[in-house]
Amino acid sequence: LVNHGSPRRSWEGECGKDGPNAAYRWATDFDPMTSEWLNMTLEEISKKDSRGLTLALYATRDIRPGEEIFVDYGVEWEEAWTLHEKNWKPPDWRSNFQSYQSTIELNESLRTLAEEKRDPYPENIMMACIYWETEDDDWVEQVDPHDAANWKSFDDETILEKILEKIGMPGDEYTGPKENEDFAEYWPCKILLKNEDGTSGMVRILQSPHHDVTAWDEIDIPRFLTNYPLNSVKLFHRPYKSDQFLPGAFRQHIGLSDELLPDQWKTERDSDG
């Protein structure tokens, strides 16, 4: 993420100290297609059906280790942001965003299911665990049909005795992506218990809406994993519930300086042009 900064107004934080430290230019030094497209007219470009332009980000001054990157988004963006700051109001209670909260701080202290009941997460938050289905589904057959049909009415001790002891599987392998996979998949889940050291615990995996119905979900059996690493549990925004979907969220394209645009692309010229 590259944030905005400019010398035209006072900004808070790092940007307010030294102003922008980077800018964009056309990547003609490593992308030959960019040079070709920069010589085309807009009509010629409109007939293309592939990518052809690349921008490169370069430093405009020395950047200190750990310093944030800032570029100038342009006058139009800055004016639009200033107007947004002036007119923005908190979401109305009828918008279902009144309890919105960022996941950054919440992820620092994950709650068990019992803690959630006492102190629920905001409506925009959901919990998910790294998980993938194993090829061995024999454990489903170990559950007594009567228990499978009635487990929701059991107290905690009975669930531990009749369900967990039979079908609770070790979850310590879920520390990252599945073997030969580049990215980890997250399934909805709940933390039931935390071990004494607080780094692992027991979780219940819930059916993912993005995968085929599992054998355990089809007959409504809970999927418990024990000794599950809690650093594989994360809080996410529910679909369409992140801050970019807040009512009145800021929207404005990032501008390019006129100097970057070839003359044949410009449809308006100043009096000197």
PDB file of C-alpha atoms in Angstrom:
ATOM      1  CA  LEU A   1       0.000   0.000   0.000  1.00  0.00           C
ATOM      2  CA  VAL A   2       1.381   3.383  -1.027  1.00  0.00           C
ATOM      3  CA  ASN A   3      -0.257   6.330   0.717  1.00  0.00           C
ATOM      4  CA  HIS A   4      -0.763   9.939  -0.370  1.00  0.00           C
ATOM      5  CA  GLY A   5       1.344  12.927   0.560  1.00  0.00           C
ATOM      6  CA  SER A   6       1.861  16.376  -0.914  1.00  0.00           C
ATOM      7  CA  PRO A   7       3.369  19.758  -0.027  1.00  0.00           C
ATOM      8  CA  ARG A   8       0.033  21.501  -0.700  1.00  0.00           C
ATOM      9  CA  ARG A   9      -1.363  20.985   2.817  1.00  0.00           C
ATOM     10  CA  SER A  10      -0.315  19.809   6.250  1.00  0.00           C
ATOM     11  CA  TRP A  11      -0.625  16.055   6.790  1.00  0.00           C
ATOM     12  CA  GLU A  12      -0.386  14.065   9.980  1.00  0.00           C
ATOM     13  CA  GLY A  13       2.167  11.351  10.697  1.00  0.00           C
ATOM     14  CA  GLU A  14       5.305  10.573   8.731  1.00  0.00           C
ATOM     15  CA  CYS A  15       4.047  12.241   5.573  1.00  0.00           C
ATOM     16  CA  GLY A  16       3.785  15.610   7.305  1.00  0.00           C
ATOM     17  CA  LYS A  17       7.508  15.697   8.004  1.00  0.00           C
ATOM     18  CA  ASP A  18       9.164  15.456   4.608  1.00  0.00           C
ATOM     19  CA  GLY A  19       6.392  15.088   2.033  1.00  0.00           C
ATOM     20  CA  PRO A  20       6.321  12.497  -0.774  1.00  0.00           C
ATOM     21  CA  ASN A  21       9.371  10.277  -1.142  1.00  0.00           C
ATOM     22  CA  ALA A  22       8.404   8.438  -4.324  1.00  0.00           C
ATOM     23  CA  ALA A  23       6.685   8.924  -7.672  1.00  0.00           C
ATOM     24  CA  TYR A  24       5.497   6.967 -10.710  1.00  0.00           C
ATOM     25  CA  ARG A  25       7.068   6.755 -14.151  1.00  0.00           C
ATOM     26  CA  TRP A  26       6.517   4.567 -17.188  1.00  0.00           C
ATOM     27  CA  ALA A  27       8.469   1.307 -16.969  1.00  0.00           C
ATOM     28  CA  THR A  28      10.057   1.627 -20.401  1.00  0.00           C
ATOM     29  CA  ASP A  29      13.380   0.336 -19.078  1.00  0.00           C
ATOM     30  CA  PHE A  30      12.084  -3.209 -18.457  1.00  0.00           C
ATOM     31  CA  ASP A  31       8.748  -3.461 -20.278  1.00  0.00           C
ATOM     32  CA  PRO A  32       9.052  -3.062 -24.081  1.00  0.00           C
ATOM     33  CA  MET A  33       5.272  -3.107 -24.486  1.00  0.00           C
ATOM     34  CA  THR A  34       5.023   0.143 -22.549  1.00  0.00           C
ATOM     35  CA  SER A  35       7.251   1.969 -25.035  1.00  0.00           C
ATOM     36  CA  GLU A  36       5.147   0.629 -27.907  1.00  0.00           C
ATOM     37  CA  TRP A  37       1.859   1.695 -26.355  1.00  0.00           C
ATOM     38  CA  LEU A  38       3.112   5.174 -25.459  1.00  0.00           C
ATOM     39  CA  ASN A  39       3.495   5.829 -29.200  1.00  0.00           C
ATOM     40  CA  MET A  40      -0.068   4.769 -29.996  1.00  0.00           C
ATOM     41  CA  THR A  41      -3.143   6.932 -30.228  1.00  0.00           C
ATOM     42  CA  LEU A  42      -6.101   6.423 -27.886  1.00  0.00           C
ATOM     43  CA  GLU A  43      -8.055   4.926 -30.782  1.00  0.00           C
ATOM     44  CA  GLU A  44      -5.320   2.366 -31.429  1.00  0.00           C
ATOM     45  CA  ILE A  45      -5.169   1.468 -27.732  1.00  0.00           C
ATOM     46  CA  SER A  46      -8.951   1.036 -27.589  1.00  0.00           C
ATOM     47  CA  LYS A  47      -8.665  -1.817 -30.094  1.00  0.00           C
ATOM     48  CA  LYS A  48      -6.203  -3.742 -27.930  1.00  0.00           C
ATOM     49  CA  ASP A  49      -7.448  -6.622 -25.778  1.00  0.00           C
ATOM     50  CA  SER A  50      -4.349  -7.186 -23.646  1.00  0.00           C
ATOM     51  CA  ARG A  51      -2.238  -5.385 -21.081  1.00  0.00           C
ATOM     52  CA  GLY A  52       0.315  -3.034 -22.491  1.00  0.00           C
ATOM     53  CA  LEU A  53       1.284  -0.320 -19.993  1.00  0.00           C
ATOM     54  CA  THR A  54       3.340  -0.676 -16.820  1.00  0.00           C
ATOM     55  CA  LEU A  55       4.114   1.937 -14.184  1.00  0.00           C
ATOM     56  CA  ALA A  56       7.185   1.773 -11.977  1.00  0.00           C
ATOM     57  CA  LEU A  57       7.495   3.303  -8.508  1.00  0.00           C
ATOM     58  CA  TYR A  58      10.818   5.042  -7.853  1.00  0.00           C
ATOM     59  CA  ALA A  59      12.321   6.952  -4.943  1.00  0.00           C
ATOM     60  CA  THR A  60      12.580  10.724  -5.266  1.00  0.00           C
ATOM     61  CA  ARG A  61      14.898  11.020  -2.267  1.00  0.00           C
ATOM     62  CA  ASP A  62      16.681   8.770   0.192  1.00  0.00           C
ATOM     63  CA  ILE A  63      14.178   6.586   2.101  1.00  0.00           C
ATOM     64  CA  ARG A  64      15.053   5.648   5.653  1.00  0.00           C
ATOM     65  CA  PRO A  65      14.747   2.001   6.804  1.00  0.00           C
ATOM     66  CA  GLY A  66      11.154   1.425   7.924  1.00  0.00           C
ATOM     67  CA  GLU A  67       9.916   4.715   6.436  1.00  0.00           C
ATOM     68  CA  GLU A  68       6.494   4.585   4.800  1.00  0.00           C
ATOM     69  CA  ILE A  69       6.203   5.176   1.049  1.00  0.00           C
ATOM     70  CA  PHE A  70       4.232   8.243  -0.058  1.00  0.00           C
ATOM     71  CA  VAL A  71       3.358   9.540  -3.518  1.00  0.00           C
ATOM     72  CA  ASP A  72       1.322  12.532  -4.627  1.00  0.00           C
ATOM     73  CA  TYR A  73      -2.138  11.323  -5.749  1.00  0.00           C
ATOM     74  CA  GLY A  74      -2.857  14.659  -7.424  1.00  0.00           C
ATOM     75  CA  VAL A  75      -4.830  17.841  -6.776  1.00  0.00           C
ATOM     76  CA  GLU A  76      -8.238  16.344  -7.649  1.00  0.00           C
ATOM     77  CA  TRP A  77      -7.748  13.467  -5.194  1.00  0.00           C
ATOM     78  CA  GLU A  78      -6.635  15.847  -2.454  1.00  0.00           C
ATOM     79  CA  GLU A  79      -9.580  18.182  -2.956  1.00  0.00           C
ATOM     80  CA  ALA A  80     -12.008  15.230  -2.928  1.00  0.00           C
ATOM     81  CA  TRP A  81     -10.453  13.898   0.311  1.00  0.00           C
ATOM     82  CA  THR A  82     -10.660  17.315   1.982  1.00  0.00           C
ATOM     83  CA  LEU A  83     -14.354  17.519   1.068  1.00  0.00           C
ATOM     84  CA  HIS A  84     -14.905  13.960   2.346  1.00  0.00           C
ATOM     85  CA  GLU A  85     -13.272  14.825   5.688  1.00  0.00           C
ATOM     86  CA  LYS A  86     -15.548  17.829   6.022  1.00  0.00           C
ATOM     87  CA  ASN A  87     -18.814  16.064   5.190  1.00  0.00           C
ATOM     88  CA  TRP A  88     -18.334  12.512   6.523  1.00  0.00           C
ATOM     89  CA  LYS A  89     -20.718  11.288   9.193  1.00  0.00           C
ATOM     90  CA  PRO A  90     -20.754   8.003  11.192  1.00  0.00           C
ATOM     91  CA  PRO A  91     -22.952   5.243   9.704  1.00  0.00           C
ATOM     92  CA  ASP A  92     -26.643   5.424  10.527  1.00  0.00           C
ATOM     93  CA  TRP A  93     -27.944   2.723  12.893  1.00  0.00           C
ATOM     94  CA  ARG A  94     -30.125   1.374  10.089  1.00  0.00           C
ATOM     95  CA  SER A  95     -27.082   0.628   7.895  1.00  0.00           C
ATOM     96  CA  ASN A  96     -25.994  -2.489   9.887  1.00  0.00           C
ATOM     97  CA  PHE A  97     -22.534  -0.896  10.162  1.00  0.00           C
ATOM     98  CA  GLN A  98     -23.095   0.798  13.505  1.00  0.00           C
ATOM     99  CA  SER A  99     -20.944  -1.789  15.323  1.00  0.00           C
ATOM    100  CA  TYR A 100     -18.153  -1.811  12.722  1.00  0.00           C
ATOM    101  CA  GLN A 101     -14.682  -2.452  14.118  1.00  0.00           C
ATOM    102  CA  SER A 102     -11.277  -3.134  12.560  1.00  0.00           C
ATOM    103  CA  THR A 103      -9.793  -6.629  12.875  1.00  0.00           C
ATOM    104  CA  ILE A 104      -6.266  -5.421  13.683  1.00  0.00           C
ATOM    105  CA  GLU A 105      -6.698  -4.975  17.440  1.00  0.00           C
ATOM    106  CA  LEU A 106      -9.257  -7.774  17.795  1.00  0.00           C
ATOM    107  CA  ASN A 107      -6.810 -10.329  16.364  1.00  0.00           C
ATOM    108  CA  GLU A 108      -4.419  -9.649  19.239  1.00  0.00           C
ATOM    109  CA  SER A 109      -6.691 -11.445  21.728  1.00  0.00           C
ATOM    110  CA  LEU A 110      -8.959 -14.141  20.279  1.00  0.00           C
ATOM    111  CA  ARG A 111     -12.048 -15.128  22.275  1.00  0.00           C
ATOM    112  CA  THR A 112     -13.364 -18.580  23.026  1.00  0.00           C
ATOM    113  CA  LEU A 113     -16.999 -19.380  22.277  1.00  0.00           C
ATOM    114  CA  ALA A 114     -17.884 -18.840  25.945  1.00  0.00           C
ATOM    115  CA  GLU A 115     -16.137 -15.460  25.901  1.00  0.00           C
ATOM    116  CA  GLU A 116     -17.938 -14.536  22.685  1.00  0.00           C
ATOM    117  CA  LYS A 117     -21.283 -15.172  24.351  1.00  0.00           C
ATOM    118  CA  ARG A 118     -20.356 -12.742  27.128  1.00  0.00           C
ATOM    119  CA  ASP A 119     -18.648 -10.253  24.841  1.00  0.00           C
ATOM    120  CA  PRO A 120     -19.737 -10.772  21.209  1.00  0.00           C
ATOM    121  CA  TYR A 121     -17.641  -9.643  18.292  1.00  0.00           C
ATOM    122  CA  PRO A 122     -19.084  -6.814  16.146  1.00  0.00           C
ATOM    123  CA  GLU A 123     -21.448  -7.943  13.389  1.00  0.00           C
ATOM    124  CA  ASN A 124     -18.862  -7.304  10.680  1.00  0.00           C
ATOM    125  CA  ILE A 125     -16.404  -9.823  12.170  1.00  0.00           C
ATOM    126  CA  MET A 126     -16.099 -13.577  11.573  1.00  0.00           C
ATOM    127  CA  MET A 127     -13.586 -16.136  12.853  1.00  0.00           C
ATOM    128  CA  ALA A 128     -11.821 -18.588  10.530  1.00  0.00           C
ATOM    129  CA  CYS A 129      -9.187 -21.333  10.854  1.00  0.00           C
ATOM    130  CA  ILE A 130      -6.680 -22.821   8.440  1.00  0.00           C
ATOM    131  CA  TYR A 131      -8.206 -26.150   7.436  1.00  0.00           C
ATOM    132  CA  TRP A 132      -8.412 -28.727   4.690  1.00  0.00           C
ATOM    133  CA  GLU A 133     -10.296 -31.998   4.434  1.00  0.00           C
ATOM    134  CA  THR A 134      -8.355 -35.231   4.891  1.00  0.00           C
ATOM    135  CA  GLU A 135      -8.936 -38.261   2.690  1.00  0.00           C
ATOM    136  CA  ASP A 136      -9.769 -40.443   5.699  1.00  0.00           C
ATOM    137  CA  ASP A 137     -13.430 -39.933   6.668  1.00  0.00           C
ATOM    138  CA  ASP A 138     -13.763 -43.193   8.658  1.00  0.00           C
ATOM    139  CA  TRP A 139     -14.112 -41.246  11.891  1.00  0.00           C
ATOM    140  CA  VAL A 140     -17.637 -40.184  10.875  1.00  0.00           C
ATOM    141  CA  GLU A 141     -18.760 -43.811  11.069  1.00  0.00           C
ATOM    142  CA  GLN A 142     -17.535 -44.082  14.680  1.00  0.00           C
ATOM    143  CA  VAL A 143     -20.218 -41.751  15.973  1.00  0.00           C
ATOM    144  CA  ASP A 144     -23.361 -43.387  17.328  1.00  0.00           C
ATOM    145  CA  PRO A 145     -26.376 -42.348  15.161  1.00  0.00           C
ATOM    146  CA  HIS A 146     -28.344 -41.399  18.283  1.00  0.00           C
ATOM    147  CA  ASP A 147     -25.497 -39.210  19.515  1.00  0.00           C
ATOM    148  CA  ALA A 148     -25.136 -37.637  16.085  1.00  0.00           C
ATOM    149  CA  ALA A 149     -28.821 -36.747  16.064  1.00  0.00           C
ATOM    150  CA  ASN A 150     -28.955 -35.399  19.618  1.00  0.00           C
ATOM    151  CA  TRP A 151     -25.528 -33.994  20.463  1.00  0.00           C
ATOM    152  CA  LYS A 152     -26.747 -30.384  20.486  1.00  0.00           C
ATOM    153  CA  SER A 153     -28.901 -31.155  23.529  1.00  0.00           C
ATOM    154  CA  PHE A 154     -25.969 -32.657  25.496  1.00  0.00           C
ATOM    155  CA  ASP A 155     -24.155 -30.751  28.202  1.00  0.00           C
ATOM    156  CA  ASP A 156     -20.444 -30.042  27.791  1.00  0.00           C
ATOM    157  CA  GLU A 157     -19.313 -33.115  29.735  1.00  0.00           C
ATOM    158  CA  THR A 158     -21.462 -35.459  27.655  1.00  0.00           C
ATOM    159  CA  ILE A 159     -20.189 -33.920  24.437  1.00  0.00           C
ATOM    160  CA  LEU A 160     -16.621 -34.494  25.622  1.00  0.00           C
ATOM    161  CA  GLU A 161     -17.408 -38.084  26.575  1.00  0.00           C
ATOM    162  CA  LYS A 162     -19.550 -39.225  23.660  1.00  0.00           C
ATOM    163  CA  ILE A 163     -18.419 -37.032  20.796  1.00  0.00           C
ATOM    164  CA  LEU A 164     -14.998 -35.512  21.311  1.00  0.00           C
ATOM    165  CA  GLU A 165     -13.252 -38.633  22.616  1.00  0.00           C
ATOM    166  CA  LYS A 166     -14.392 -40.541  19.532  1.00  0.00           C
ATOM    167  CA  ILE A 167     -13.975 -37.972  16.808  1.00  0.00           C
ATOM    168  CA  GLY A 168     -11.693 -35.249  18.146  1.00  0.00           C
ATOM    169  CA  MET A 169      -8.717 -35.185  15.782  1.00  0.00           C
ATOM    170  CA  PRO A 170      -5.264 -33.666  16.401  1.00  0.00           C
ATOM    171  CA  GLY A 171      -5.037 -30.303  14.692  1.00  0.00           C
ATOM    172  CA  ASP A 172      -1.369 -29.484  15.183  1.00  0.00           C
ATOM    173  CA  GLU A 173      -0.602 -29.987  11.465  1.00  0.00           C
ATOM    174  CA  TYR A 174      -2.626 -26.932  10.462  1.00  0.00           C
ATOM    175  CA  THR A 175       0.217 -24.438  10.722  1.00  0.00           C
ATOM    176  CA  GLY A 176       0.169 -23.175   7.142  1.00  0.00           C
ATOM    177  CA  PRO A 177      -0.863 -24.134   3.597  1.00  0.00           C
ATOM    178  CA  LYS A 178      -1.543 -27.759   2.756  1.00  0.00           C
ATOM    179  CA  GLU A 179       1.415 -29.589   1.248  1.00  0.00           C
ATOM    180  CA  ASN A 180       2.017 -28.550  -2.376  1.00  0.00           C
ATOM    181  CA  GLU A 181      -0.370 -25.599  -1.979  1.00  0.00           C
ATOM    182  CA  ASP A 182       0.757 -21.973  -2.190  1.00  0.00           C
ATOM    183  CA  PHE A 183      -1.942 -20.437  -0.017  1.00  0.00           C
ATOM    184  CA  ALA A 184      -3.717 -21.491   3.153  1.00  0.00           C
ATOM    185  CA  GLU A 185      -7.496 -21.892   3.048  1.00  0.00           C
ATOM    186  CA  TYR A 186      -9.597 -20.613   5.909  1.00  0.00           C
ATOM    187  CA  TRP A 187     -12.857 -22.204   7.072  1.00  0.00           C
ATOM    188  CA  PRO A 188     -15.340 -20.691   9.545  1.00  0.00           C
ATOM    189  CA  CYS A 189     -14.588 -21.884  13.067  1.00  0.00           C
ATOM    190  CA  LYS A 190     -14.955 -21.304  16.807  1.00  0.00           C
ATOM    191  CA  ILE A 191     -12.426 -21.641  19.619  1.00  0.00           C
ATOM    192  CA  LEU A 192     -13.918 -23.906  22.298  1.00  0.00           C
ATOM    193  CA  LEU A 193     -11.009 -24.213  24.719  1.00  0.00           C
ATOM    194  CA  LYS A 194      -7.519 -22.792  25.105  1.00  0.00           C
ATOM    195  CA  ASN A 195      -4.673 -24.892  26.456  1.00  0.00           C
ATOM    196  CA  GLU A 196      -2.773 -23.637  29.484  1.00  0.00           C
ATOM    197  CA  ASP A 197       0.030 -22.077  27.457  1.00  0.00           C
ATOM    198  CA  GLY A 198      -2.487 -20.130  25.368  1.00  0.00           C
ATOM    199  CA  THR A 199      -0.798 -21.030  22.082  1.00  0.00           C
ATOM    200  CA  SER A 200      -3.097 -23.921  21.140  1.00  0.00           C
ATOM    201  CA  GLY A 201      -6.538 -25.235  21.944  1.00  0.00           C
ATOM    202  CA  MET A 202      -9.631 -27.017  20.717  1.00  0.00           C
ATOM    203  CA  VAL A 203     -11.559 -25.568  17.801  1.00  0.00           C
ATOM    204  CA  ARG A 204     -14.697 -26.509  15.971  1.00  0.00           C
ATOM    205  CA  ILE A 205     -14.509 -26.242  12.194  1.00  0.00           C
ATOM    206  CA  LEU A 206     -17.705 -25.201  10.445  1.00  0.00           C
ATOM    207  CA  GLN A 207     -18.753 -26.007   6.885  1.00  0.00           C
ATOM    208  CA  SER A 208     -17.224 -23.633   4.362  1.00  0.00           C
ATOM    209  CA  PRO A 209     -19.741 -22.155   1.899  1.00  0.00           C
ATOM    210  CA  HIS A 210     -17.011 -22.301  -0.756  1.00  0.00           C
ATOM    211  CA  HIS A 211     -16.528 -26.096  -0.622  1.00  0.00           C
ATOM    212  CA  ASP A 212     -18.632 -29.169  -1.244  1.00  0.00           C
ATOM    213  CA  VAL A 213     -20.691 -30.363   1.703  1.00  0.00           C
ATOM    214  CA  THR A 214     -18.515 -32.514   3.949  1.00  0.00           C
ATOM    215  CA  ALA A 215     -19.457 -35.960   5.291  1.00  0.00           C
ATOM    216  CA  TRP A 216     -19.602 -34.589   8.829  1.00  0.00           C
ATOM    217  CA  ASP A 217     -21.725 -31.574   7.972  1.00  0.00           C
ATOM    218  CA  GLU A 218     -24.125 -33.658   5.899  1.00  0.00           C
ATOM    219  CA  ILE A 219     -25.176 -35.628   9.009  1.00  0.00           C
ATOM    220  CA  ASP A 220     -24.647 -32.656  11.354  1.00  0.00           C
ATOM    221  CA  ILE A 221     -21.662 -33.990  13.330  1.00  0.00           C
ATOM    222  CA  PRO A 222     -19.314 -31.378  14.833  1.00  0.00           C
ATOM    223  CA  ARG A 223     -15.756 -31.292  13.478  1.00  0.00           C
ATOM    224  CA  PHE A 224     -13.448 -30.897  16.498  1.00  0.00           C
ATOM    225  CA  LEU A 225      -9.679 -30.398  16.289  1.00  0.00           C
ATOM    226  CA  THR A 226      -7.529 -30.615  19.417  1.00  0.00           C
ATOM    227  CA  ASN A 227      -4.120 -29.008  20.044  1.00  0.00           C
ATOM    228  CA  TYR A 228      -4.906 -26.646  17.219  1.00  0.00           C
ATOM    229  CA  PRO A 229      -2.332 -23.793  16.867  1.00  0.00           C
ATOM    230  CA  LEU A 230      -4.159 -20.569  17.689  1.00  0.00           C
ATOM    231  CA  ASN A 231      -1.898 -18.529  15.434  1.00  0.00           C
ATOM    232  CA  SER A 232      -3.727 -20.315  12.584  1.00  0.00           C
ATOM    233  CA  VAL A 233      -6.972 -18.637  13.714  1.00  0.00           C
ATOM    234  CA  LYS A 234      -7.814 -15.214  12.346  1.00  0.00           C
ATOM    235  CA  LEU A 235     -10.648 -12.732  12.445  1.00  0.00           C
ATOM    236  CA  PHE A 236     -11.825 -11.473   9.074  1.00  0.00           C
ATOM    237  CA  HIS A 237     -14.428  -9.032   7.861  1.00  0.00           C
ATOM    238  CA  ARG A 238     -17.579 -10.707   6.705  1.00  0.00           C
ATOM    239  CA  PRO A 239     -18.221 -10.379   2.956  1.00  0.00           C
ATOM    240  CA  TYR A 240     -19.116  -6.785   2.044  1.00  0.00           C
ATOM    241  CA  LYS A 241     -18.602  -5.689   5.673  1.00  0.00           C
ATOM    242  CA  SER A 242     -15.098  -4.189   5.563  1.00  0.00           C
ATOM    243  CA  ASP A 243     -14.537  -0.445   5.825  1.00  0.00           C
ATOM    244  CA  GLN A 244     -14.510  -0.018   2.037  1.00  0.00           C
ATOM    245  CA  PHE A 245     -18.235  -0.879   2.091  1.00  0.00           C
ATOM    246  CA  LEU A 246     -19.132   1.603   4.827  1.00  0.00           C
ATOM    247  CA  PRO A 247     -21.901   3.995   3.781  1.00  0.00           C
ATOM    248  CA  GLY A 248     -20.236   7.113   2.419  1.00  0.00           C
ATOM    249  CA  ALA A 249     -16.847   5.396   2.010  1.00  0.00           C
ATOM    250  CA  PHE A 250     -14.323   7.526   0.144  1.00  0.00           C
ATOM    251  CA  ARG A 251     -13.951   6.841  -3.572  1.00  0.00           C
ATOM    252  CA  GLN A 252     -11.611   8.761  -5.863  1.00  0.00           C
ATOM    253  CA  HIS A 253      -9.209   7.637  -8.577  1.00  0.00           C
ATOM    254  CA  ILE A 254      -5.490   8.306  -8.155  1.00  0.00           C
ATOM    255  CA  GLY A 255      -4.381  10.826 -10.728  1.00  0.00           C
ATOM    256  CA  LEU A 256      -1.364  10.823 -13.017  1.00  0.00           C
ATOM    257  CA  SER A 257       0.598  14.005 -13.626  1.00  0.00           C
ATOM    258  CA  ASP A 258       0.161  15.621 -17.047  1.00  0.00           C
ATOM    259  CA  GLU A 259       3.869  15.139 -17.710  1.00  0.00           C
ATOM    260  CA  LEU A 260       3.312  11.370 -17.859  1.00  0.00           C
ATOM    261  CA  LEU A 261       0.731  11.555 -20.646  1.00  0.00           C
ATOM    262  CA  PRO A 262       1.843  11.612 -24.304  1.00  0.00           C
ATOM    263  CA  ASP A 263       0.571  14.596 -26.274  1.00  0.00           C
ATOM    264  CA  GLN A 264      -1.562  12.419 -28.579  1.00  0.00           C
ATOM    265  CA  TRP A 265      -3.581  11.235 -25.556  1.00  0.00           C
ATOM    266  CA  LYS A 266      -4.539  14.707 -24.409  1.00  0.00           C
ATOM    267  CA  THR A 267      -7.944  15.927 -25.533  1.00  0.00           C
ATOM    268  CA  GLU A 268      -7.762  19.339 -23.830  1.00  0.00           C
ATOM    269  CA  ARG A 269      -4.914  21.831 -23.930  1.00  0.00           C
ATOM    270  CA  ASP A 270      -4.261  25.047 -22.019  1.00  0.00           C
ATOM    271  CA  SER A 271      -3.990  28.409 -23.770  1.00  0.00           C
ATOM    272  CA  ASP A 272      -0.240  28.002 -24.203  1.00  0.00           C
ATOM    273  CA  GLY A 273      -0.571  24.522 -25.809  1.00  0.00           C
TER     274      GLY A 273
END
